Amino acid sequence: KAGVTQTPRYLIKTRGQQVTLSCSPISGHRSVSWYQQTPGQGLQFLFEYFSETQRNKGNFPGRFSGRQFSNSRSEMNVSTLELGDSALYLCASSHGQGSGYTFGSGTRLTVV
Amino acid sequence: QQQVKQSPQSLIVQKGGISIINCAYENTAFDYFPWYQQFPGKGPALLIAIRPDVSEKKEGRFTISFNKSAKQFSLHIMDSQPGDSATYFCAASNGRSGGGADGLTFGKGTHLIIQP
């Protein structure tokens, strides 16, 4: 059974640019969440999607956005990149019915 | 405001010993408490999780102890092995699927080293 797939694995962007990260959940999982992981702040919740609808959102500025497609695949977008956006971005999927989340290996974003 | 406090930040245990990591939470609405293990270059992997209706859950060498009145929970790794060396995160959430209104709230992590 394939796990959660995130692409790309590594990304280098320049300040002011925008970036789109992709996540393919485990087959049958309808819930997808995104987290930011940094050494200073740890793991922080960005947002969660279920059946193409954003259910929850963390405390991040509007530059961070996401969407989910009908096949449950999800993308997150960060506009006007700042140096502080450098982080490991993790996607996690779940059945959405009381089960836990399975994380992907993440996308390492470096903003220069 | 950090809603889940994890300690210690780092821990060194001899092979065969017991590793103990503690977490404390503030939000009484939390009703799902998972532990994750993360190796370098990988995403966190779910180890074991507990809900507040039980005080202990055991899966193999891993045990969660839960104290609802104290708002604390801990992870015990019995017979610790070098392969257990990793970063461990406790987390908490409320509501559906362990995600809840605000997603998973994670502790800051414990870097565990098991010495051979």
JSON list of C-alpha atoms in Angstrom, two decimals:
[
{"chain": "A", "resi": 1, "resn": "LYS", "atom": "CA", "xyz": [0.00, 0.00, 0.00]},
{"chain": "A", "resi": 2, "resn": "ALA", "atom": "CA", "xyz": [1.57, 3.28, -1.11]},
{"chain": "A", "resi": 3, "resn": "GLY", "atom": "CA", "xyz": [2.17, 5.87, 1.58]},
{"chain": "A", "resi": 4, "resn": "VAL", "atom": "CA", "xyz": [1.69, 9.63, 1.45]},
{"chain": "A", "resi": 5, "resn": "THR", "atom": "CA", "xyz": [3.68, 11.07, -1.45]},
{"chain": "A", "resi": 6, "resn": "GLN", "atom": "CA", "xyz": [4.96, 14.62, -1.44]},
{"chain": "A", "resi": 7, "resn": "THR", "atom": "CA", "xyz": [6.62, 16.37, -4.36]},
{"chain": "A", "resi": 8, "resn": "PRO", "atom": "CA", "xyz": [9.09, 17.83, -4.81]},
{"chain": "A", "resi": 9, "resn": "ARG", "atom": "CA", "xyz": [11.37, 16.61, -2.01]},
{"chain": "A", "resi": 10, "resn": "TYR", "atom": "CA", "xyz": [13.60, 19.68, -2.15]},
{"chain": "A", "resi": 11, "resn": "LEU", "atom": "CA", "xyz": [13.01, 23.18, -3.41]},
{"chain": "A", "resi": 12, "resn": "ILE", "atom": "CA", "xyz": [15.05, 26.39, -3.44]},
{"chain": "A", "resi": 13, "resn": "LYS", "atom": "CA", "xyz": [13.22, 29.65, -4.07]},
{"chain": "A", "resi": 14, "resn": "THR", "atom": "CA", "xyz": [14.05, 33.35, -3.93]},
{"chain": "A", "resi": 15, "resn": "ARG", "atom": "CA", "xyz": [12.39, 35.84, -1.62]},
{"chain": "A", "resi": 16, "resn": "GLY", "atom": "CA", "xyz": [9.24, 37.27, -3.16]},
{"chain": "A", "resi": 17, "resn": "GLN", "atom": "CA", "xyz": [8.56, 34.25, -5.36]},
{"chain": "A", "resi": 18, "resn": "GLN", "atom": "CA", "xyz": [5.67, 31.86, -4.87]},
{"chain": "A", "resi": 19, "resn": "VAL", "atom": "CA", "xyz": [5.74, 28.09, -4.53]},
{"chain": "A", "resi": 20, "resn": "THR", "atom": "CA", "xyz": [3.30, 25.20, -4.88]},
{"chain": "A", "resi": 21, "resn": "LEU", "atom": "CA", "xyz": [3.78, 21.92, -3.06]},
{"chain": "A", "resi": 22, "resn": "SER", "atom": "CA", "xyz": [1.90, 18.73, -3.87]},
{"chain": "A", "resi": 23, "resn": "CYS", "atom": "CA", "xyz": [0.61, 15.87, -1.75]},
{"chain": "A", "resi": 24, "resn": "SER", "atom": "CA", "xyz": [-0.96, 12.56, -2.79]},
{"chain": "A", "resi": 25, "resn": "PRO", "atom": "CA", "xyz": [-2.67, 10.89, 0.19]},
{"chain": "A", "resi": 26, "resn": "ILE", "atom": "CA", "xyz": [-3.00, 7.19, 0.87]},
{"chain": "A", "resi": 27, "resn": "SER", "atom": "CA", "xyz": [-5.65, 5.67, -1.35]},
{"chain": "A", "resi": 28, "resn": "GLY", "atom": "CA", "xyz": [-9.05, 5.96, 0.31]},
{"chain": "A", "resi": 29, "resn": "HIS", "atom": "CA", "xyz": [-8.01, 8.73, 2.68]},
{"chain": "A", "resi": 30, "resn": "ARG", "atom": "CA", "xyz": [-10.23, 11.78, 2.33]},
{"chain": "A", "resi": 31, "resn": "SER", "atom": "CA", "xyz": [-8.61, 14.05, 4.91]},
{"chain": "A", "resi": 32, "resn": "VAL", "atom": "CA", "xyz": [-5.36, 15.87, 4.17]},
{"chain": "A", "resi": 33, "resn": "SER", "atom": "CA", "xyz": [-3.53, 18.16, 6.58]},
{"chain": "A", "resi": 34, "resn": "TRP", "atom": "CA", "xyz": [-0.44, 20.30, 6.17]},
{"chain": "A", "resi": 35, "resn": "TYR", "atom": "CA", "xyz": [2.18, 21.11, 8.80]},
{"chain": "A", "resi": 36, "resn": "GLN", "atom": "CA", "xyz": [5.26, 23.31, 8.89]},
{"chain": "A", "resi": 37, "resn": "GLN", "atom": "CA", "xyz": [8.30, 21.99, 10.77]},
{"chain": "A", "resi": 38, "resn": "THR", "atom": "CA", "xyz": [11.16, 24.29, 11.79]},
{"chain": "A", "resi": 39, "resn": "PRO", "atom": "CA", "xyz": [13.89, 23.88, 14.43]},
{"chain": "A", "resi": 40, "resn": "GLY", "atom": "CA", "xyz": [12.62, 26.88, 16.37]},
{"chain": "A", "resi": 41, "resn": "GLN", "atom": "CA", "xyz": [8.85, 26.48, 16.25]},
{"chain": "A", "resi": 42, "resn": "GLY", "atom": "CA", "xyz": [8.61, 22.71, 15.85]},
{"chain": "A", "resi": 43, "resn": "LEU", "atom": "CA", "xyz": [5.58, 21.22, 14.10]},
{"chain": "A", "resi": 44, "resn": "GLN", "atom": "CA", "xyz": [2.79, 23.70, 13.46]},
{"chain": "A", "resi": 45, "resn": "PHE", "atom": "CA", "xyz": [-0.61, 23.03, 11.91]},
{"chain": "A", "resi": 46, "resn": "LEU", "atom": "CA", "xyz": [-1.33, 24.91, 8.69]},
{"chain": "A", "resi": 47, "resn": "PHE", "atom": "CA", "xyz": [-4.72, 23.65, 7.47]},
{"chain": "A", "resi": 48, "resn": "GLU", "atom": "CA", "xyz": [-6.86, 20.57, 6.91]},
{"chain": "A", "resi": 49, "resn": "TYR", "atom": "CA", "xyz": [-9.00, 19.59, 3.95]},
{"chain": "A", "resi": 50, "resn": "PHE", "atom": "CA", "xyz": [-11.77, 17.01, 3.79]},
{"chain": "A", "resi": 51, "resn": "SER", "atom": "CA", "xyz": [-13.71, 16.25, 0.62]},
{"chain": "A", "resi": 52, "resn": "GLU", "atom": "CA", "xyz": [-12.34, 19.35, -1.12]},
{"chain": "A", "resi": 53, "resn": "THR", "atom": "CA", "xyz": [-13.39, 21.67, 1.75]},
{"chain": "A", "resi": 54, "resn": "GLN", "atom": "CA", "xyz": [-11.06, 23.42, 4.16]},
{"chain": "A", "resi": 55, "resn": "ARG", "atom": "CA", "xyz": [-12.24, 22.35, 7.61]},
{"chain": "A", "resi": 56, "resn": "ASN", "atom": "CA", "xyz": [-9.61, 23.93, 9.83]},
{"chain": "A", "resi": 57, "resn": "LYS", "atom": "CA", "xyz": [-6.87, 26.51, 9.56]},
{"chain": "A", "resi": 58, "resn": "GLY", "atom": "CA", "xyz": [-3.90, 27.24, 11.79]},
{"chain": "A", "resi": 59, "resn": "ASN", "atom": "CA", "xyz": [-2.46, 30.59, 12.75]},
{"chain": "A", "resi": 60, "resn": "PHE", "atom": "CA", "xyz": [-0.57, 31.42, 9.56]},
{"chain": "A", "resi": 61, "resn": "PRO", "atom": "CA", "xyz": [-0.83, 34.51, 7.33]},
{"chain": "A", "resi": 62, "resn": "GLY", "atom": "CA", "xyz": [-2.98, 34.55, 4.23]},
{"chain": "A", "resi": 63, "resn": "ARG", "atom": "CA", "xyz": [0.11, 33.99, 2.07]},
{"chain": "A", "resi": 64, "resn": "PHE", "atom": "CA", "xyz": [-0.33, 30.33, 2.92]},
{"chain": "A", "resi": 65, "resn": "SER", "atom": "CA", "xyz": [-3.20, 28.69, 1.09]},
{"chain": "A", "resi": 66, "resn": "GLY", "atom": "CA", "xyz": [-4.22, 25.28, -0.07]},
{"chain": "A", "resi": 67, "resn": "ARG", "atom": "CA", "xyz": [-6.77, 23.26, -1.94]},
{"chain": "A", "resi": 68, "resn": "GLN", "atom": "CA", "xyz": [-7.92, 19.69, -2.35]},
{"chain": "A", "resi": 69, "resn": "PHE", "atom": "CA", "xyz": [-9.04, 18.04, -5.55]},
{"chain": "A", "resi": 70, "resn": "SER", "atom": "CA", "xyz": [-11.81, 15.51, -6.11]},
{"chain": "A", "resi": 71, "resn": "ASN", "atom": "CA", "xyz": [-9.27, 12.65, -6.02]},
{"chain": "A", "resi": 72, "resn": "SER", "atom": "CA", "xyz": [-8.19, 13.88, -2.54]},
{"chain": "A", "resi": 73, "resn": "ARG", "atom": "CA", "xyz": [-4.80, 15.08, -3.79]},
{"chain": "A", "resi": 74, "resn": "SER", "atom": "CA", "xyz": [-3.87, 18.38, -2.23]},
{"chain": "A", "resi": 75, "resn": "GLU", "atom": "CA", "xyz": [-1.65, 21.35, -2.98]},
{"chain": "A", "resi": 76, "resn": "MET", "atom": "CA", "xyz": [-0.44, 24.14, -0.79]},
{"chain": "A", "resi": 77, "resn": "ASN", "atom": "CA", "xyz": [0.75, 27.48, -2.08]},
{"chain": "A", "resi": 78, "resn": "VAL", "atom": "CA", "xyz": [2.92, 30.08, -0.43]},
{"chain": "A", "resi": 79, "resn": "SER", "atom": "CA", "xyz": [3.03, 33.49, -2.09]},
{"chain": "A", "resi": 80, "resn": "THR", "atom": "CA", "xyz": [5.56, 36.29, -1.61]},
{"chain": "A", "resi": 81, "resn": "LEU", "atom": "CA", "xyz": [8.08, 34.00, 0.04]},
{"chain": "A", "resi": 82, "resn": "GLU", "atom": "CA", "xyz": [10.04, 35.23, 3.05]},
{"chain": "A", "resi": 83, "resn": "LEU", "atom": "CA", "xyz": [13.30, 33.87, 4.47]},
{"chain": "A", "resi": 84, "resn": "GLY", "atom": "CA", "xyz": [11.36, 32.66, 7.50]},
{"chain": "A", "resi": 85, "resn": "ASP", "atom": "CA", "xyz": [9.27, 30.36, 5.32]},
{"chain": "A", "resi": 86, "resn": "SER", "atom": "CA", "xyz": [12.26, 28.05, 4.98]},
{"chain": "A", "resi": 87, "resn": "ALA", "atom": "CA", "xyz": [11.06, 24.82, 6.57]},
{"chain": "A", "resi": 88, "resn": "LEU", "atom": "CA", "xyz": [10.07, 21.22, 6.08]},
{"chain": "A", "resi": 89, "resn": "TYR", "atom": "CA", "xyz": [6.46, 21.12, 4.91]},
{"chain": "A", "resi": 90, "resn": "LEU", "atom": "CA", "xyz": [4.67, 17.92, 5.83]},
{"chain": "A", "resi": 91, "resn": "CYS", "atom": "CA", "xyz": [1.45, 16.53, 4.50]},
{"chain": "A", "resi": 92, "resn": "ALA", "atom": "CA", "xyz": [-0.58, 13.97, 6.43]},
{"chain": "A", "resi": 93, "resn": "SER", "atom": "CA", "xyz": [-3.63, 11.97, 5.41]},
{"chain": "A", "resi": 94, "resn": "SER", "atom": "CA", "xyz": [-6.34, 10.17, 7.32]},
{"chain": "A", "resi": 95, "resn": "HIS", "atom": "CA", "xyz": [-9.58, 8.28, 6.75]},
{"chain": "A", "resi": 96, "resn": "GLY", "atom": "CA", "xyz": [-11.22, 11.09, 8.67]},
{"chain": "A", "resi": 97, "resn": "GLN", "atom": "CA", "xyz": [-13.18, 8.72, 10.91]},
{"chain": "A", "resi": 98, "resn": "GLY", "atom": "CA", "xyz": [-11.30, 8.46, 14.19]},
{"chain": "A", "resi": 99, "resn": "SER", "atom": "CA", "xyz": [-8.05, 7.10, 12.77]},
{"chain": "A", "resi": 100, "resn": "GLY", "atom": "CA", "xyz": [-4.66, 8.70, 13.10]},
{"chain": "A", "resi": 101, "resn": "TYR", "atom": "CA", "xyz": [-2.71, 10.63, 10.53]},
{"chain": "A", "resi": 102, "resn": "THR", "atom": "CA", "xyz": [0.02, 9.18, 8.27]},
{"chain": "A", "resi": 103, "resn": "PHE", "atom": "CA", "xyz": [2.70, 11.67, 7.31]},
{"chain": "A", "resi": 104, "resn": "GLY", "atom": "CA", "xyz": [4.69, 11.95, 4.11]},
{"chain": "A", "resi": 105, "resn": "SER", "atom": "CA", "xyz": [8.45, 12.57, 4.08]},
{"chain": "A", "resi": 106, "resn": "GLY", "atom": "CA", "xyz": [7.92, 16.26, 3.42]},
{"chain": "A", "resi": 107, "resn": "THR", "atom": "CA", "xyz": [9.16, 18.94, 1.07]},
{"chain": "A", "resi": 108, "resn": "ARG", "atom": "CA", "xyz": [12.25, 20.82, 2.23]},
{"chain": "A", "resi": 109, "resn": "LEU", "atom": "CA", "xyz": [11.80, 24.45, 1.15]},
{"chain": "A", "resi": 110, "resn": "THR", "atom": "CA", "xyz": [14.74, 26.82, 1.29]},
{"chain": "A", "resi": 111, "resn": "VAL", "atom": "CA", "xyz": [14.15, 30.52, 0.64]},
{"chain": "A", "resi": 112, "resn": "VAL", "atom": "CA", "xyz": [17.24, 32.53, -0.28]},
{"chain": "B", "resi": 1, "resn": "GLN", "atom": "CA", "xyz": [0.98, 29.86, 24.09]},
{"chain": "B", "resi": 2, "resn": "GLN", "atom": "CA", "xyz": [2.41, 26.37, 24.06]},
{"chain": "B", "resi": 3, "resn": "GLN", "atom": "CA", "xyz": [-0.45, 24.02, 24.72]},
{"chain": "B", "resi": 4, "resn": "VAL", "atom": "CA", "xyz": [1.61, 20.82, 24.93]},
{"chain": "B", "resi": 5, "resn": "LYS", "atom": "CA", "xyz": [4.83, 20.85, 26.94]},
{"chain": "B", "resi": 6, "resn": "GLN", "atom": "CA", "xyz": [7.26, 18.00, 26.37]},
{"chain": "B", "resi": 7, "resn": "SER", "atom": "CA", "xyz": [10.28, 16.97, 28.42]},
{"chain": "B", "resi": 8, "resn": "PRO", "atom": "CA", "xyz": [13.12, 16.26, 28.36]},
{"chain": "B", "resi": 9, "resn": "GLN", "atom": "CA", "xyz": [14.49, 17.91, 25.22]},
{"chain": "B", "resi": 10, "resn": "SER", "atom": "CA", "xyz": [17.14, 15.22, 24.93]},
{"chain": "B", "resi": 11, "resn": "LEU", "atom": "CA", "xyz": [17.63, 11.84, 26.57]},
{"chain": "B", "resi": 12, "resn": "ILE", "atom": "CA", "xyz": [20.43, 9.29, 26.59]},
{"chain": "B", "resi": 13, "resn": "VAL", "atom": "CA", "xyz": [19.59, 5.75, 27.66]},
{"chain": "B", "resi": 14, "resn": "GLN", "atom": "CA", "xyz": [21.67, 2.60, 27.74]},
{"chain": "B", "resi": 15, "resn": "LYS", "atom": "CA", "xyz": [20.65, -0.31, 25.53]},
{"chain": "B", "resi": 16, "resn": "GLY", "atom": "CA", "xyz": [18.10, -2.45, 27.35]},
{"chain": "B", "resi": 17, "resn": "GLY", "atom": "CA", "xyz": [16.99, 0.39, 29.61]},
{"chain": "B", "resi": 18, "resn": "ILE", "atom": "CA", "xyz": [13.65, 2.17, 29.86]},
{"chain": "B", "resi": 19, "resn": "SER", "atom": "CA", "xyz": [13.18, 5.48, 28.03]},
{"chain": "B", "resi": 20, "resn": "ILE", "atom": "CA", "xyz": [10.56, 7.80, 29.52]},
{"chain": "B", "resi": 21, "resn": "ILE", "atom": "CA", "xyz": [9.26, 10.96, 27.86]},
{"chain": "B", "resi": 22, "resn": "ASN", "atom": "CA", "xyz": [6.65, 13.17, 29.47]},
{"chain": "B", "resi": 23, "resn": "CYS", "atom": "CA", "xyz": [4.06, 15.59, 28.17]},
{"chain": "B", "resi": 24, "resn": "ALA", "atom": "CA", "xyz": [1.61, 17.95, 29.81]},
{"chain": "B", "resi": 25, "resn": "TYR", "atom": "CA", "xyz": [-1.33, 19.67, 28.17]},
{"chain": "B", "resi": 26, "resn": "GLU", "atom": "CA", "xyz": [-3.54, 22.61, 29.03]},
{"chain": "B", "resi": 27, "resn": "ASN", "atom": "CA", "xyz": [-6.62, 22.31, 26.84]},
{"chain": "B", "resi": 28, "resn": "THR", "atom": "CA", "xyz": [-9.17, 20.05, 28.55]},
{"chain": "B", "resi": 29, "resn": "ALA", "atom": "CA", "xyz": [-11.00, 19.68, 25.22]},
{"chain": "B", "resi": 30, "resn": "PHE", "atom": "CA", "xyz": [-8.18, 17.48, 23.91]},
{"chain": "B", "resi": 31, "resn": "ASP", "atom": "CA", "xyz": [-9.38, 13.91, 23.54]},
{"chain": "B", "resi": 32, "resn": "TYR", "atom": "CA", "xyz": [-6.76, 12.22, 21.39]},
{"chain": "B", "resi": 33, "resn": "PHE", "atom": "CA", "xyz": [-3.10, 11.86, 22.37]},
{"chain": "B", "resi": 34, "resn": "PRO", "atom": "CA", "xyz": [-0.71, 10.28, 19.84]},
{"chain": "B", "resi": 35, "resn": "TRP", "atom": "CA", "xyz": [3.04, 9.80, 19.94]},
{"chain": "B", "resi": 36, "resn": "TYR", "atom": "CA", "xyz": [5.12, 10.10, 16.80]},
{"chain": "B", "resi": 37, "resn": "GLN", "atom": "CA", "xyz": [8.64, 8.93, 16.00]},
{"chain": "B", "resi": 38, "resn": "GLN", "atom": "CA", "xyz": [10.73, 10.80, 13.46]},
{"chain": "B", "resi": 39, "resn": "PHE", "atom": "CA", "xyz": [14.02, 9.78, 11.86]},
{"chain": "B", "resi": 40, "resn": "PRO", "atom": "CA", "xyz": [16.22, 12.30, 10.01]},
{"chain": "B", "resi": 41, "resn": "GLY", "atom": "CA", "xyz": [14.92, 13.00, 6.52]},
{"chain": "B", "resi": 42, "resn": "LYS", "atom": "CA", "xyz": [11.57, 11.35, 7.20]},
{"chain": "B", "resi": 43, "resn": "GLY", "atom": "CA", "xyz": [8.16, 12.51, 8.27]},
{"chain": "B", "resi": 44, "resn": "PRO", "atom": "CA", "xyz": [6.78, 11.64, 11.72]},
{"chain": "B", "resi": 45, "resn": "ALA", "atom": "CA", "xyz": [5.40, 8.10, 12.02]},
{"chain": "B", "resi": 46, "resn": "LEU", "atom": "CA", "xyz": [2.55, 7.27, 14.38]},
{"chain": "B", "resi": 47, "resn": "LEU", "atom": "CA", "xyz": [3.76, 4.99, 17.18]},
{"chain": "B", "resi": 48, "resn": "ILE", "atom": "CA", "xyz": [0.85, 4.67, 19.54]},
{"chain": "B", "resi": 49, "resn": "ALA", "atom": "CA", "xyz": [-2.14, 6.77, 20.59]},
{"chain": "B", "resi": 50, "resn": "ILE", "atom": "CA", "xyz": [-4.56, 6.92, 23.50]},
{"chain": "B", "resi": 51, "resn": "ARG", "atom": "CA", "xyz": [-7.91, 8.46, 24.32]},
{"chain": "B", "resi": 52, "resn": "PRO", "atom": "CA", "xyz": [-8.74, 9.76, 27.82]},
{"chain": "B", "resi": 53, "resn": "ASP", "atom": "CA", "xyz": [-11.14, 6.94, 28.68]},
{"chain": "B", "resi": 54, "resn": "VAL", "atom": "CA", "xyz": [-8.20, 4.63, 29.47]},
{"chain": "B", "resi": 55, "resn": "SER", "atom": "CA", "xyz": [-5.19, 5.18, 31.72]},
{"chain": "B", "resi": 56, "resn": "GLU", "atom": "CA", "xyz": [-2.70, 2.99, 29.90]},
{"chain": "B", "resi": 57, "resn": "LYS", "atom": "CA", "xyz": [-2.17, 1.47, 26.47]},
{"chain": "B", "resi": 58, "resn": "LYS", "atom": "CA", "xyz": [0.58, -0.94, 25.50]},
{"chain": "B", "resi": 59, "resn": "GLU", "atom": "CA", "xyz": [1.78, -1.96, 22.06]},
{"chain": "B", "resi": 60, "resn": "GLY", "atom": "CA", "xyz": [4.87, -4.13, 22.07]},
{"chain": "B", "resi": 61, "resn": "ARG", "atom": "CA", "xyz": [7.69, -2.30, 23.84]},
{"chain": "B", "resi": 62, "resn": "PHE", "atom": "CA", "xyz": [5.80, 1.02, 23.79]},
{"chain": "B", "resi": 63, "resn": "THR", "atom": "CA", "xyz": [3.38, 2.07, 26.54]},
{"chain": "B", "resi": 64, "resn": "ILE", "atom": "CA", "xyz": [1.41, 5.28, 27.01]},
{"chain": "B", "resi": 65, "resn": "SER", "atom": "CA", "xyz": [0.42, 6.21, 30.55]},
{"chain": "B", "resi": 66, "resn": "PHE", "atom": "CA", "xyz": [-2.34, 8.81, 30.82]},
{"chain": "B", "resi": 67, "resn": "ASN", "atom": "CA", "xyz": [-3.34, 10.87, 33.87]},
{"chain": "B", "resi": 68, "resn": "LYS", "atom": "CA", "xyz": [-6.45, 12.88, 33.06]},
{"chain": "B", "resi": 69, "resn": "SER", "atom": "CA", "xyz": [-6.68, 14.74, 36.37]},
{"chain": "B", "resi": 70, "resn": "ALA", "atom": "CA", "xyz": [-3.06, 15.90, 36.11]},
{"chain": "B", "resi": 71, "resn": "LYS", "atom": "CA", "xyz": [-3.39, 16.55, 32.37]},
{"chain": "B", "resi": 72, "resn": "GLN", "atom": "CA", "xyz": [-0.23, 14.56, 31.73]},
{"chain": "B", "resi": 73, "resn": "PHE", "atom": "CA", "xyz": [0.74, 11.62, 29.58]},
{"chain": "B", "resi": 74, "resn": "SER", "atom": "CA", "xyz": [3.98, 9.80, 29.02]},
{"chain": "B", "resi": 75, "resn": "LEU", "atom": "CA", "xyz": [5.67, 7.37, 26.67]},
{"chain": "B", "resi": 76, "resn": "HIS", "atom": "CA", "xyz": [7.65, 4.45, 28.04]},
{"chain": "B", "resi": 77, "resn": "ILE", "atom": "CA", "xyz": [9.96, 2.49, 25.75]},
{"chain": "B", "resi": 78, "resn": "MET", "atom": "CA", "xyz": [10.93, -0.79, 27.36]},
{"chain": "B", "resi": 79, "resn": "ASP", "atom": "CA", "xyz": [14.15, -2.65, 26.48]},
{"chain": "B", "resi": 80, "resn": "SER", "atom": "CA", "xyz": [15.36, 0.36, 24.47]},
{"chain": "B", "resi": 81, "resn": "GLN", "atom": "CA", "xyz": [17.41, -0.49, 21.37]},
{"chain": "B", "resi": 82, "resn": "PRO", "atom": "CA", "xyz": [19.85, 1.56, 19.27]},
{"chain": "B", "resi": 83, "resn": "GLY", "atom": "CA", "xyz": [17.28, 1.48, 16.45]},
{"chain": "B", "resi": 84, "resn": "ASP", "atom": "CA", "xyz": [14.94, 3.46, 18.73]},
{"chain": "B", "resi": 85, "resn": "SER", "atom": "CA", "xyz": [17.29, 6.46, 18.49]},
{"chain": "B", "resi": 86, "resn": "ALA", "atom": "CA", "xyz": [15.10, 9.15, 16.95]},
{"chain": "B", "resi": 87, "resn": "THR", "atom": "CA", "xyz": [13.12, 12.26, 17.81]},
{"chain": "B", "resi": 88, "resn": "TYR", "atom": "CA", "xyz": [9.82, 11.61, 19.57]},
{"chain": "B", "resi": 89, "resn": "PHE", "atom": "CA", "xyz": [6.87, 13.98, 19.56]},
{"chain": "B", "resi": 90, "resn": "CYS", "atom": "CA", "xyz": [3.79, 13.91, 21.70]},
{"chain": "B", "resi": 91, "resn": "ALA", "atom": "CA", "xyz": [0.68, 15.54, 20.31]},
{"chain": "B", "resi": 92, "resn": "ALA", "atom": "CA", "xyz": [-2.91, 16.28, 21.24]},
{"chain": "B", "resi": 93, "resn": "SER", "atom": "CA", "xyz": [-6.11, 17.18, 19.46]},
{"chain": "B", "resi": 94, "resn": "ASN", "atom": "CA", "xyz": [-9.86, 17.29, 19.85]},
{"chain": "B", "resi": 95, "resn": "GLY", "atom": "CA", "xyz": [-12.67, 16.19, 17.59]},
{"chain": "B", "resi": 96, "resn": "ARG", "atom": "CA", "xyz": [-12.74, 14.14, 14.43]},
{"chain": "B", "resi": 97, "resn": "SER", "atom": "CA", "xyz": [-10.04, 11.69, 13.31]},
{"chain": "B", "resi": 98, "resn": "GLY", "atom": "CA", "xyz": [-7.51, 13.02, 15.75]},
{"chain": "B", "resi": 99, "resn": "GLY", "atom": "CA", "xyz": [-7.38, 16.19, 13.70]},
{"chain": "B", "resi": 100, "resn": "GLY", "atom": "CA", "xyz": [-9.83, 18.37, 15.49]},
{"chain": "B", "resi": 101, "resn": "ALA", "atom": "CA", "xyz": [-10.61, 22.02, 15.19]},
{"chain": "B", "resi": 102, "resn": "ASP", "atom": "CA", "xyz": [-7.00, 23.08, 15.38]},
{"chain": "B", "resi": 103, "resn": "GLY", "atom": "CA", "xyz": [-5.26, 20.03, 13.97]},
{"chain": "B", "resi": 104, "resn": "LEU", "atom": "CA", "xyz": [-2.65, 18.22, 15.99]},
{"chain": "B", "resi": 105, "resn": "THR", "atom": "CA", "xyz": [-0.83, 20.32, 18.58]},
{"chain": "B", "resi": 106, "resn": "PHE", "atom": "CA", "xyz": [2.68, 18.95, 18.96]},
{"chain": "B", "resi": 107, "resn": "GLY", "atom": "CA", "xyz": [5.20, 19.09, 21.76]},
{"chain": "B", "resi": 108, "resn": "LYS", "atom": "CA", "xyz": [8.67, 20.39, 20.89]},
{"chain": "B", "resi": 109, "resn": "GLY", "atom": "CA", "xyz": [10.17, 16.92, 20.65]},
{"chain": "B", "resi": 110, "resn": "THR", "atom": "CA", "xyz": [12.66, 14.74, 22.51]},
{"chain": "B", "resi": 111, "resn": "HIS", "atom": "CA", "xyz": [15.90, 13.67, 20.88]},
{"chain": "B", "resi": 112, "resn": "LEU", "atom": "CA", "xyz": [16.48, 10.13, 22.16]},
{"chain": "B", "resi": 113, "resn": "ILE", "atom": "CA", "xyz": [19.84, 8.40, 21.89]},
{"chain": "B", "resi": 114, "resn": "ILE", "atom": "CA", "xyz": [20.20, 4.74, 22.85]},
{"chain": "B", "resi": 115, "resn": "GLN", "atom": "CA", "xyz": [23.80, 3.88, 23.59]},
{"chain": "B", "resi": 116, "resn": "PRO", "atom": "CA", "xyz": [24.94, 0.34, 22.68]}
]
